[in-house]
XYZ file of C-alpha atoms in Angstrom:
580
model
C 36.665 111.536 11.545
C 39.529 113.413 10.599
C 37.794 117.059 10.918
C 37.378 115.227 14.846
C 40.853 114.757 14.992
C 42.296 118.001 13.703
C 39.542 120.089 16.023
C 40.792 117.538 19.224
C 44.003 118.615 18.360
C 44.460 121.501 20.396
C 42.926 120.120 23.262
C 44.875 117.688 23.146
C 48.400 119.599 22.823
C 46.966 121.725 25.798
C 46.350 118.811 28.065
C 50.353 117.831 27.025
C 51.446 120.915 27.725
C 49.062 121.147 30.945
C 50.961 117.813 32.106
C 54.545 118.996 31.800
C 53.437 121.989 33.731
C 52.559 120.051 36.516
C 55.462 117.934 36.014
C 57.782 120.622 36.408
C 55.561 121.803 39.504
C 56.377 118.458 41.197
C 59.830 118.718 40.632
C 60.042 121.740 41.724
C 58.573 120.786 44.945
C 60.609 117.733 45.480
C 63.778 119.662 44.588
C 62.456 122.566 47.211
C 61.676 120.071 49.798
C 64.678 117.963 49.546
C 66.953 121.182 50.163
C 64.988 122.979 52.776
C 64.233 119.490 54.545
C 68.135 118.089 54.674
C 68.560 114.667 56.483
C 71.026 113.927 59.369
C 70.990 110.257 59.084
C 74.546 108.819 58.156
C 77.608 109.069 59.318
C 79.924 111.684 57.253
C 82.095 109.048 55.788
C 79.097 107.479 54.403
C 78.579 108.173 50.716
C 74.690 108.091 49.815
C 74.022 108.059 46.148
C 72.292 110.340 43.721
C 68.740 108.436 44.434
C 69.233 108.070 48.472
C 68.591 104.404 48.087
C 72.390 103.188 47.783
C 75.675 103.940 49.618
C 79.466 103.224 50.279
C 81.754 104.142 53.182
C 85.430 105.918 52.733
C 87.855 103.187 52.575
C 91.011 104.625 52.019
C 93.975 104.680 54.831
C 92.226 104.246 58.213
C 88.948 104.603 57.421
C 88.917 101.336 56.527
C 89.056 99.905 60.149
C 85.472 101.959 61.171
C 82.038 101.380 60.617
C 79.864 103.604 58.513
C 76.201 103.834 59.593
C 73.094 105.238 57.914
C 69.352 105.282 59.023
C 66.432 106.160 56.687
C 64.446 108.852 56.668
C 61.196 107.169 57.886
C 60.073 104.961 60.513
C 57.166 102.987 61.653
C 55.247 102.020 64.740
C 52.279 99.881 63.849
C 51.087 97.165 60.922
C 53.922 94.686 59.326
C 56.451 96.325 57.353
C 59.632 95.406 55.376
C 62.772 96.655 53.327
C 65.289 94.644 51.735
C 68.804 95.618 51.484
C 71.655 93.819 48.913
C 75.290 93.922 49.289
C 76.780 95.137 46.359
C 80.462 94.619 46.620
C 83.095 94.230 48.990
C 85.492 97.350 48.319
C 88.739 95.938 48.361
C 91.189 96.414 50.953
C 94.371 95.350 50.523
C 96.290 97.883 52.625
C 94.529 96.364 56.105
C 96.642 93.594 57.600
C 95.852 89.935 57.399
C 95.129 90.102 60.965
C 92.389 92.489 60.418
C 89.235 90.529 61.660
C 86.506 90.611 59.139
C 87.470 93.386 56.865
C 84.289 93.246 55.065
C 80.815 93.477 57.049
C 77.563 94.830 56.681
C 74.511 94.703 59.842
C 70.802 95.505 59.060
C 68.328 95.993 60.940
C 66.075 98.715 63.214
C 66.485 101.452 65.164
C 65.284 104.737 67.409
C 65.657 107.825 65.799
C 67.333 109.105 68.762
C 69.890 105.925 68.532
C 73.690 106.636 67.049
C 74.941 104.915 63.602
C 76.647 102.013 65.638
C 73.399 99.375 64.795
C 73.030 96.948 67.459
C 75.507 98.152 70.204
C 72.656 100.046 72.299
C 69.372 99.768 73.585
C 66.319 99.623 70.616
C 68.603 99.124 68.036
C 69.168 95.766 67.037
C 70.836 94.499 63.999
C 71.960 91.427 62.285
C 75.428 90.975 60.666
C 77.189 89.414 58.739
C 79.301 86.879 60.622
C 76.181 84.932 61.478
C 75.417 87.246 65.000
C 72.519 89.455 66.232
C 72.906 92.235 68.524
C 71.475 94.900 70.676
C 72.741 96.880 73.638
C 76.171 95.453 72.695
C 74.760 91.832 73.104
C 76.205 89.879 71.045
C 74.451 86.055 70.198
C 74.392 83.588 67.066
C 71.798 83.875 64.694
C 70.942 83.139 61.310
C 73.170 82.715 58.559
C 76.643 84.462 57.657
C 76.320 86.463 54.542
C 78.347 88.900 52.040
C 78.476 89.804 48.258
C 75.549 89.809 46.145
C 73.461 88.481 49.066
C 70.176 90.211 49.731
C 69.134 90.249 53.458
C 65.040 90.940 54.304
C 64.134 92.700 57.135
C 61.047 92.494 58.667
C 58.924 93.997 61.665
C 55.427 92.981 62.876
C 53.444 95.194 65.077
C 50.227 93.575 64.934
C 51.918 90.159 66.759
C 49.996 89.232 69.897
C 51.112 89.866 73.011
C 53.688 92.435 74.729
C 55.747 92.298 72.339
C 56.913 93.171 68.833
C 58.971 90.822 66.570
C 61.898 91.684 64.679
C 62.545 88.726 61.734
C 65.065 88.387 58.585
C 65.737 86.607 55.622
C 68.887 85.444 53.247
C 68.294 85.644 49.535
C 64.548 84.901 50.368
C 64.886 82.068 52.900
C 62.865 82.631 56.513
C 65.646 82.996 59.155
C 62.631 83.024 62.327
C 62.368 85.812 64.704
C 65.640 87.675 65.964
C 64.296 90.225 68.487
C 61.216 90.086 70.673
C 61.014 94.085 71.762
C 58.570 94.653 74.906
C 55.957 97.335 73.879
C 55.808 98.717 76.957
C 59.170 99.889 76.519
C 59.359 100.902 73.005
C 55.986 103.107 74.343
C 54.736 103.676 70.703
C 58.416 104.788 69.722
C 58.545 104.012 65.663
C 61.690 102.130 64.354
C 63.509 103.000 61.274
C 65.640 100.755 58.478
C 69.148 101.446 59.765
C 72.337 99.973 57.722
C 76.177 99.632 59.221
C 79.139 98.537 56.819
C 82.323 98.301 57.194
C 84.026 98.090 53.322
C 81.138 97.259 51.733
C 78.669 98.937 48.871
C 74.836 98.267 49.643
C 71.506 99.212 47.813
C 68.071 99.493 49.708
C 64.623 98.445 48.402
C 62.254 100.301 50.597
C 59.434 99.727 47.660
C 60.627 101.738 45.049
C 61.694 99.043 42.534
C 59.043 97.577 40.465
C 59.766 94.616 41.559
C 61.220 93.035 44.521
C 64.301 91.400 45.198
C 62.406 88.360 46.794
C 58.445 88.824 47.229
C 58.020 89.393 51.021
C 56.215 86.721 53.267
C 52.196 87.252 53.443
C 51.080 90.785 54.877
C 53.598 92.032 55.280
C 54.425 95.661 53.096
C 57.456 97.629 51.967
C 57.697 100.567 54.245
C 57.794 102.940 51.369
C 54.031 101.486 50.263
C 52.872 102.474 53.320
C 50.637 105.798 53.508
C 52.353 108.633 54.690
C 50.059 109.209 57.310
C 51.270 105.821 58.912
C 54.979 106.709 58.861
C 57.006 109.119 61.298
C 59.379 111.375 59.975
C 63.119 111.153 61.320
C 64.971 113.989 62.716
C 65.318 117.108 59.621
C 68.510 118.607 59.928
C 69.297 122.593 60.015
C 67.872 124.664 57.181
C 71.435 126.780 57.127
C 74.224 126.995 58.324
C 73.107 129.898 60.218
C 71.211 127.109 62.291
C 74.065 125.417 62.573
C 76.453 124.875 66.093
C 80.007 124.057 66.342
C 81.054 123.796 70.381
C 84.782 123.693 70.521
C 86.152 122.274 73.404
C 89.007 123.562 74.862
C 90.894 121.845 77.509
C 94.329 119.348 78.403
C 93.938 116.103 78.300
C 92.033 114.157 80.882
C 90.442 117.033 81.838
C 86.383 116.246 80.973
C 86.247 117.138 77.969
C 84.993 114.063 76.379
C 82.721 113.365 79.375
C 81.091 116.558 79.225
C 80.459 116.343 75.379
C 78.720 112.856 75.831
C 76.464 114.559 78.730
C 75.855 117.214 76.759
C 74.973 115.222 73.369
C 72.247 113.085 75.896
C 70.748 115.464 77.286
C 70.212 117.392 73.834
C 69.172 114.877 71.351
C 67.030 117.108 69.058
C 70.695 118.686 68.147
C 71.723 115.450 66.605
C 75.221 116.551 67.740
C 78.214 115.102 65.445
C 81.122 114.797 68.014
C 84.555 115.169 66.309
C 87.489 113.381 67.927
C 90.319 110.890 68.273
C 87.573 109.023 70.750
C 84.288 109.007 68.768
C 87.032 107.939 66.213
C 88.016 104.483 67.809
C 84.388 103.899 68.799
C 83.354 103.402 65.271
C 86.602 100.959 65.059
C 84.904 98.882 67.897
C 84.880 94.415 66.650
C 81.989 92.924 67.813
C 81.234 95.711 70.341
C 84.881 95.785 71.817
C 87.397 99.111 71.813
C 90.475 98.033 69.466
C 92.451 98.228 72.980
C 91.249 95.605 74.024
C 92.129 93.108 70.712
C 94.879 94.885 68.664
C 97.448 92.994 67.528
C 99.172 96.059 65.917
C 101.150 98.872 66.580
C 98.580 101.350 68.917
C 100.858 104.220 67.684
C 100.194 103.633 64.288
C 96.457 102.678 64.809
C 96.020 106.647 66.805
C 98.103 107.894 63.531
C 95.994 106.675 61.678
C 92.428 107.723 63.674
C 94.078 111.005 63.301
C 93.616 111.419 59.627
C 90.386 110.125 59.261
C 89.688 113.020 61.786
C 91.354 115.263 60.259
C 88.988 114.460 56.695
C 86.029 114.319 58.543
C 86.704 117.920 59.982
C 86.781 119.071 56.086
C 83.929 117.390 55.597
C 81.699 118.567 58.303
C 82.439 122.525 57.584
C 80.674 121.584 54.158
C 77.582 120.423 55.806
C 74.405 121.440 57.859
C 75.086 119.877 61.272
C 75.541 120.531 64.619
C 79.619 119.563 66.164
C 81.026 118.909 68.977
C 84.952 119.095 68.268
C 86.526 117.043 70.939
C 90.055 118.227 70.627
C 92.448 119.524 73.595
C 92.411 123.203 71.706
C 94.613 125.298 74.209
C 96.469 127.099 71.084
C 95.445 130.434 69.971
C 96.243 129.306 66.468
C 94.497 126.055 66.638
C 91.869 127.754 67.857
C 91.417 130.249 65.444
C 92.490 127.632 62.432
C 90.048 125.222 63.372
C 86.987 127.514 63.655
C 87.483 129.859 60.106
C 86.055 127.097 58.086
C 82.959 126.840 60.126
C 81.928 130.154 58.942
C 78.624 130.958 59.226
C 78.251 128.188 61.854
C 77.283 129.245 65.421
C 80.883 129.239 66.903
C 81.266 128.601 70.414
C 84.144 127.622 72.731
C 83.425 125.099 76.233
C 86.353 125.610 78.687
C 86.809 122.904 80.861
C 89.495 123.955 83.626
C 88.498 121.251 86.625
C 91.107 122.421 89.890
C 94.143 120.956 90.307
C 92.899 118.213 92.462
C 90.495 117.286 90.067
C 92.350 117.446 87.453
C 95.043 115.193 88.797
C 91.920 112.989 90.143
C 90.353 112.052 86.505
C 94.292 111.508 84.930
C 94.757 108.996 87.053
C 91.617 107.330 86.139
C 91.987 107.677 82.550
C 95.320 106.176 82.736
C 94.087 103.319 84.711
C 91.073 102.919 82.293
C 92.262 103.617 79.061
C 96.120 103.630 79.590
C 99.108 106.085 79.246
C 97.261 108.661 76.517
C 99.762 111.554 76.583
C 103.417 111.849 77.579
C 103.854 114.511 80.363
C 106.520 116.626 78.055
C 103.367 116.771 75.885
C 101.042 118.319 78.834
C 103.472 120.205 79.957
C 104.217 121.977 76.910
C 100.676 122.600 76.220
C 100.516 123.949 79.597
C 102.883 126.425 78.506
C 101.368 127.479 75.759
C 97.548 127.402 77.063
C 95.829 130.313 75.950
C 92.128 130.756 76.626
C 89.897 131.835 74.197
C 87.693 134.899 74.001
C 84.621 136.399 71.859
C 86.191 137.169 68.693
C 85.437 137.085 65.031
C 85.549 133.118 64.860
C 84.127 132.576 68.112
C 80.595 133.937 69.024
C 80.449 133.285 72.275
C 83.105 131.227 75.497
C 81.337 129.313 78.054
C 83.255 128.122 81.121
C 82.052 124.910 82.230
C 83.986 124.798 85.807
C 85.812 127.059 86.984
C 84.739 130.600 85.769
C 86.821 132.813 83.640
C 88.672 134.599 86.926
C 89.369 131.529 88.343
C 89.993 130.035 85.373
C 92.613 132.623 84.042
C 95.019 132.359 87.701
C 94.975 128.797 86.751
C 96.054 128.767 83.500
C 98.545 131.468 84.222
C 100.146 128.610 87.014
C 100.328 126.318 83.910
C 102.052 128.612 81.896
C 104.345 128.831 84.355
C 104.892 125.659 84.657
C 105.336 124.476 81.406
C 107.836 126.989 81.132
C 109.840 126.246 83.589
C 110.110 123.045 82.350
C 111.790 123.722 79.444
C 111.131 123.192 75.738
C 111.893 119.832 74.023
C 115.122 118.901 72.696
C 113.428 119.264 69.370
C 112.192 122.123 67.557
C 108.025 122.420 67.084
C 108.430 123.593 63.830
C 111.147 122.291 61.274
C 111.489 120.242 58.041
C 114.143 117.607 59.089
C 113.353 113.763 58.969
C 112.054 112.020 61.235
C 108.210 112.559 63.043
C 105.509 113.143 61.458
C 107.048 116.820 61.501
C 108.042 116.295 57.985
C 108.289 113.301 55.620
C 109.443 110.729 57.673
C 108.637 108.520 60.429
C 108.375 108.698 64.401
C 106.055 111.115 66.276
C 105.781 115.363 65.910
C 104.897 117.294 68.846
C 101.739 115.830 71.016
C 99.915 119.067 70.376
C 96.595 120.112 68.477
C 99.082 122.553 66.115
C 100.045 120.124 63.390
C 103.117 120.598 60.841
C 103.306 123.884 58.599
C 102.594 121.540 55.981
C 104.327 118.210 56.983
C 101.837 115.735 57.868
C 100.431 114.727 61.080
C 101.525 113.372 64.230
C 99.750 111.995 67.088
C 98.864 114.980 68.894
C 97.303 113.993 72.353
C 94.201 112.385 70.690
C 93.966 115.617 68.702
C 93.349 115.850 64.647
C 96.476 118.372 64.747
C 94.713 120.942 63.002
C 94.202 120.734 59.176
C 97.623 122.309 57.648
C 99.038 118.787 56.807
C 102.324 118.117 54.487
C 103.069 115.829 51.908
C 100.404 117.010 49.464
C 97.903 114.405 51.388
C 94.855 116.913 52.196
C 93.965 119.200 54.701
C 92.558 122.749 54.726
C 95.390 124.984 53.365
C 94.542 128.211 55.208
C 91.615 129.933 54.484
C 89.851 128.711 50.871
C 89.266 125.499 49.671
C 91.494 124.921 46.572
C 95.076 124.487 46.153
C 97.710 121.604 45.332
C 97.672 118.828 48.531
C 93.777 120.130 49.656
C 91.002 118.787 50.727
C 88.971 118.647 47.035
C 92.479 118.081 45.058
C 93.874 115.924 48.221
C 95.566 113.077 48.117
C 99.579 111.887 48.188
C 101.503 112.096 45.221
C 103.041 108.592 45.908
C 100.722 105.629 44.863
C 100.283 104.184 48.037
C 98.430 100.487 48.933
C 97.275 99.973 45.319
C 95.296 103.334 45.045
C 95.303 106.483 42.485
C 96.390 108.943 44.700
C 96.094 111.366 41.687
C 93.195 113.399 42.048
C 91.321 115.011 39.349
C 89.225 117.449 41.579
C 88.156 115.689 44.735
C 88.258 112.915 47.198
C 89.933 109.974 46.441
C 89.749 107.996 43.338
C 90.050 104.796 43.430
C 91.098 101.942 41.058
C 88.893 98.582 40.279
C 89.763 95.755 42.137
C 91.057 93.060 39.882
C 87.940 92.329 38.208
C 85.274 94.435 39.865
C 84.441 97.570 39.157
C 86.065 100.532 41.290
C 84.533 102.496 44.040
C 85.312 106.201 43.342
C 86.403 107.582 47.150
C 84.594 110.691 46.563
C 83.923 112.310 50.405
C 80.360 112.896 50.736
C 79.001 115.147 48.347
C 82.200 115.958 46.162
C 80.442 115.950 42.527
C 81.317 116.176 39.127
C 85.013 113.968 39.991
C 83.730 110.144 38.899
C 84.315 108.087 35.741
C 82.454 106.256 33.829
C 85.145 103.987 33.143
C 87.856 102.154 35.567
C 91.174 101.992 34.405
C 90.609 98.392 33.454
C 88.352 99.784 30.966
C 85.677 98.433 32.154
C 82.308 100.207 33.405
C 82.832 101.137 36.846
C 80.345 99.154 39.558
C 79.904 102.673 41.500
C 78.846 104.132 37.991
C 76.543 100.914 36.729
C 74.929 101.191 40.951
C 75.032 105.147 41.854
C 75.214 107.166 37.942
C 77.650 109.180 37.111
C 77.032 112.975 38.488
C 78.812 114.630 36.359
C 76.393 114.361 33.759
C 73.756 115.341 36.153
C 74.794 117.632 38.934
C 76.171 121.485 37.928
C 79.643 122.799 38.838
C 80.058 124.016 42.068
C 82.085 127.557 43.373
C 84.032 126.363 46.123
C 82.095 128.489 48.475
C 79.087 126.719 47.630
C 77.507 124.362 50.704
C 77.741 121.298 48.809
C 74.338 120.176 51.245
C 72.338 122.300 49.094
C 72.772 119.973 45.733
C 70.882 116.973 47.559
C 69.491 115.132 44.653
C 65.476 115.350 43.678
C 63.797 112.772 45.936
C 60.326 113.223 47.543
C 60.109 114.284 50.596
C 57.070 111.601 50.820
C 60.060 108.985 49.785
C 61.630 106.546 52.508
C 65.213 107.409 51.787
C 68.534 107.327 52.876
């Protein structure tokens, strides 16, 4: 018996050695597929963890008024399939006012692939949420249950109902809640639906099938998506493979002139771009409560609100030149230096510049119906000083290529030479652009800068005719710096000096780091895929909730060059995987 052992031996250490080989294969092949296959499912300010089946939203300043949406990577169009998806924590926010309506929410349901992150508030994508309401199309109706921390919400889909249609159900911590959404096949036509999350302040973990065992076993027949064959599930939209895939469309423009109108158009009637519009607008759209624009029920100060939409834009700008996407950035962009500023970190992107220049009638026309729509955007000393300094852009080093959407470059130029005129003859300001005195957001006090798309030299923000003011901003509070990532006041070493609203403004490399909440564990404000700049440990002591729910990536991920495209360390998940 032992002479059987000793001559199995080597068989045996082969077959060992035989199964790490293919181990390492498969990991390979994950890794290689997860890189060359990356998803555009989330909004930027969502965080997805190391495993793709958790997340968290940016909560600091203003991004805690918007919603954060995520879809996953797979859909379905035929048998009856589930997910389940708990709430982890509500991130606390103690620097929204009182008045804030349901700070912390979180809707779940289904969705188109070709449908944005805003769950429930257009056609085929219908969610439930929190405070007790379905809603699709931006119909809003009572249903269910509310719900919140440490609740764990079912969601389930049956395609083999009878009849013309397919039913949409849910449950609360394992508890039947009956049919939401009845969904005519005929419409749908075959279309599959994916898991689709949107949160506003709150941490949430998915069980598409993964986990050994359920959170609550799922009714009769019915399976968790991720069980299902691959051969039964549609893949979502796959992102660029590079950058070099990659389009940026700058519009350039005044304000009221089409520019928003003509990126909406142009986002329809290209879906497979999954464009990412970047603007003061798509901003407030994601501050929306319960499918309503903040104009319409803001008890605030609009001023500070637009401030405030400003940053997060300005953020999400450094965010987006670190990843594979295709942008639209919505921004009035008549200065040669904004221009040029706003386009070097895109490098490698496909650069391109849309010139709207309506004629003056026009022009004049669609102000008038702005301001009756939407109200008084932009003071006139504000349009006519970017009149004055209206420069259009040309083929360059940072810009491949200029398209004129309306009137054609000839045109265009005689018209923009009339608004330089006029602008000048206006006169400048009382006020100096450029200066470090107090008051606006020109340097460290209060009030408003210039309404332009220039920004400070390094002083901060202002409100910049629903423009992100560039990236240059003051106060040691983020923003890109020139022409490298790095530096004191950055984006990766951002953040104010000044403890502000109960947070640790003191970065250690990245993002924003944030303290626990009395007795909770702390989510570390890390933007997207910032790695290697989370703790273990909370101040308190304590192990950190983000740490115990997502890991802790610094003992995982490698150090990253600051030229590296942060996309590219997407963490090894199968490409067979429903994921986030």
């Amino acid at each position: 018996m032992f002479q059987h052992l000793v001559e199995s031996l080597p068989r045996r250490v082969e077959a060992v050695i035989a199964a790490m080989f293919q181990h390492l294969v498969e990991m390979y092949l994950i890794v290689y597929l997860s890189l060359s296959c990356p998803t555009d499912n989330c909004d930027l300010h969502f965080k997805v963890s190391r495993d793709h089946y958790s997340g968290y939203p940016l909560t600091v300043e203003g991004f805690a008024y918007l919603w954060a949406g995520a879809r996953a990577s797979y859909g379905v169009s035929k048998g009856k399939v589930c997910y389940e998806m708990k709430i982890l924590e509500e991130i606390a926010v103690k620097h929204l006012p009182s008045s804030e309506p349901d700070p912390h929410v979180v809707r779940i349901g289904w969705s188109l692939d070709s449908c944005s992150t805003q769950l429930g508030e257009e056609a085929f994508s219908f969610g439930y949420g929190g405070t007790g309401k379905k809603s699709s199309d931006c119909k809003f109706e009572d249903y269910g249950e509310k719900f919140g921390e440490n609740d764990v919400i079912g969601c389930f889909i049956d395609f083999d109902a009878g009849g013309e249609e397919v039913k949409i159900a849910f449950s609360k911590n394992g508890v039947w809640l009956d049919v939401g959404f009845q969904v005519s096949r005929e419409e749908l036509a075959g279309r599959p639906l994916f898991p689709h999350v949107l949160v506003k302040n709150c941490a949430i973990e998915f069980n598409f099938g993964q986990k050994e065992e359920p959170f609550h076993p799922p009714p009769e027949g019915y399976r968790f998506i991720q069980t299902i064959g691959i051969e039964d599930r549609t893949r979502g939209a796959v992102g660029p493979a590079s950058k070099a895939d990659c389009e940026i469309l700058m519009m350039v423009g005044l304000p009221a002139c089409g520019k928003t109108t003509w990126a909406s158009k142009h986002t329809e009637s290209h879906p497979e771009m999954k464009y990412n519009t970047l603007g003061t607008n798509a901003i407030m759209e994601k501050m929306k409560v319960m499918g309503l624009r903040r104009q319409k029920n803001y008890a605030g100060r609009w001023d500070v609100l637009i401030q405030q939409a400003t940053q997060c834009l300005n953020r999400l700008i450094q965010i987006a030149a670190r990843k594979r996407r295709n942008y639209i950035l919505d921004q009035t962009n008549v200065y040669g230096s904004a221009q040029r500023r706003k386009m070097r970190p895109f490098e490698g992107f496909q650069r391109k510049a849309i010139v709207i220049c309506p004629t003056e009638e026009d022009f004049k026309e669609r102000t008038l119906r702005q301001t009756d729509e939407q109200g008084k955007d932009v003071p006139d000393q504000a349009v006519l000083e970017m009149k004055a300094n209206f420069l259009l852009p040309e083929p360059s080093d940072f810009l491949e290529e200029v398209i004129f959407v309306e009137l054609q470059r000839e045109e265009a130029f005689n018209l923009v030479k009339e608004y330089n005129e006029e602008g000048r003859k206006a006169g400048p300001p009382p006020d100096k652009r450029h200066d470090n005195r107090p008051g606006g957001f020109r340097g460290n006090g209060g009030g408003y800068q210039r309404y332009d798309d220039r920004g400070g030299p390094r002083g901060g923000v202002g409100y910049q005719s629903r423009d992100a003011g560039g990236y240059r901003r003051g106060n040691n509070r983020g923003g890109y710096t020139g022409n490298r990532w790095g530096g004191n006041g950055n984006y990766r070493e951002g953040g104010s000096s000044a403890p502000r609203a109960g947070y640790n403004r003191n970065q250690q490399s990245g993002g924003y780091n944030r303290p626990a909440p009395y007795s909770k564990g702390g989510y570390n404000q890390v933007t997207m895929d910032t790695p290697a700049v989370l703790s273990d440990v909370t101040p308190l002591g304590r192990p950190s909730s983000f740490s115990a729910h997502f890991g802790n990536p610094v003992q995982h991920l490698p150090a990253l060059s600051q030229s590296t495209d942060l996309k590219t360390t997407e963490d090894h998940v199968s490409e067979k995987s429903c994921y986030l």
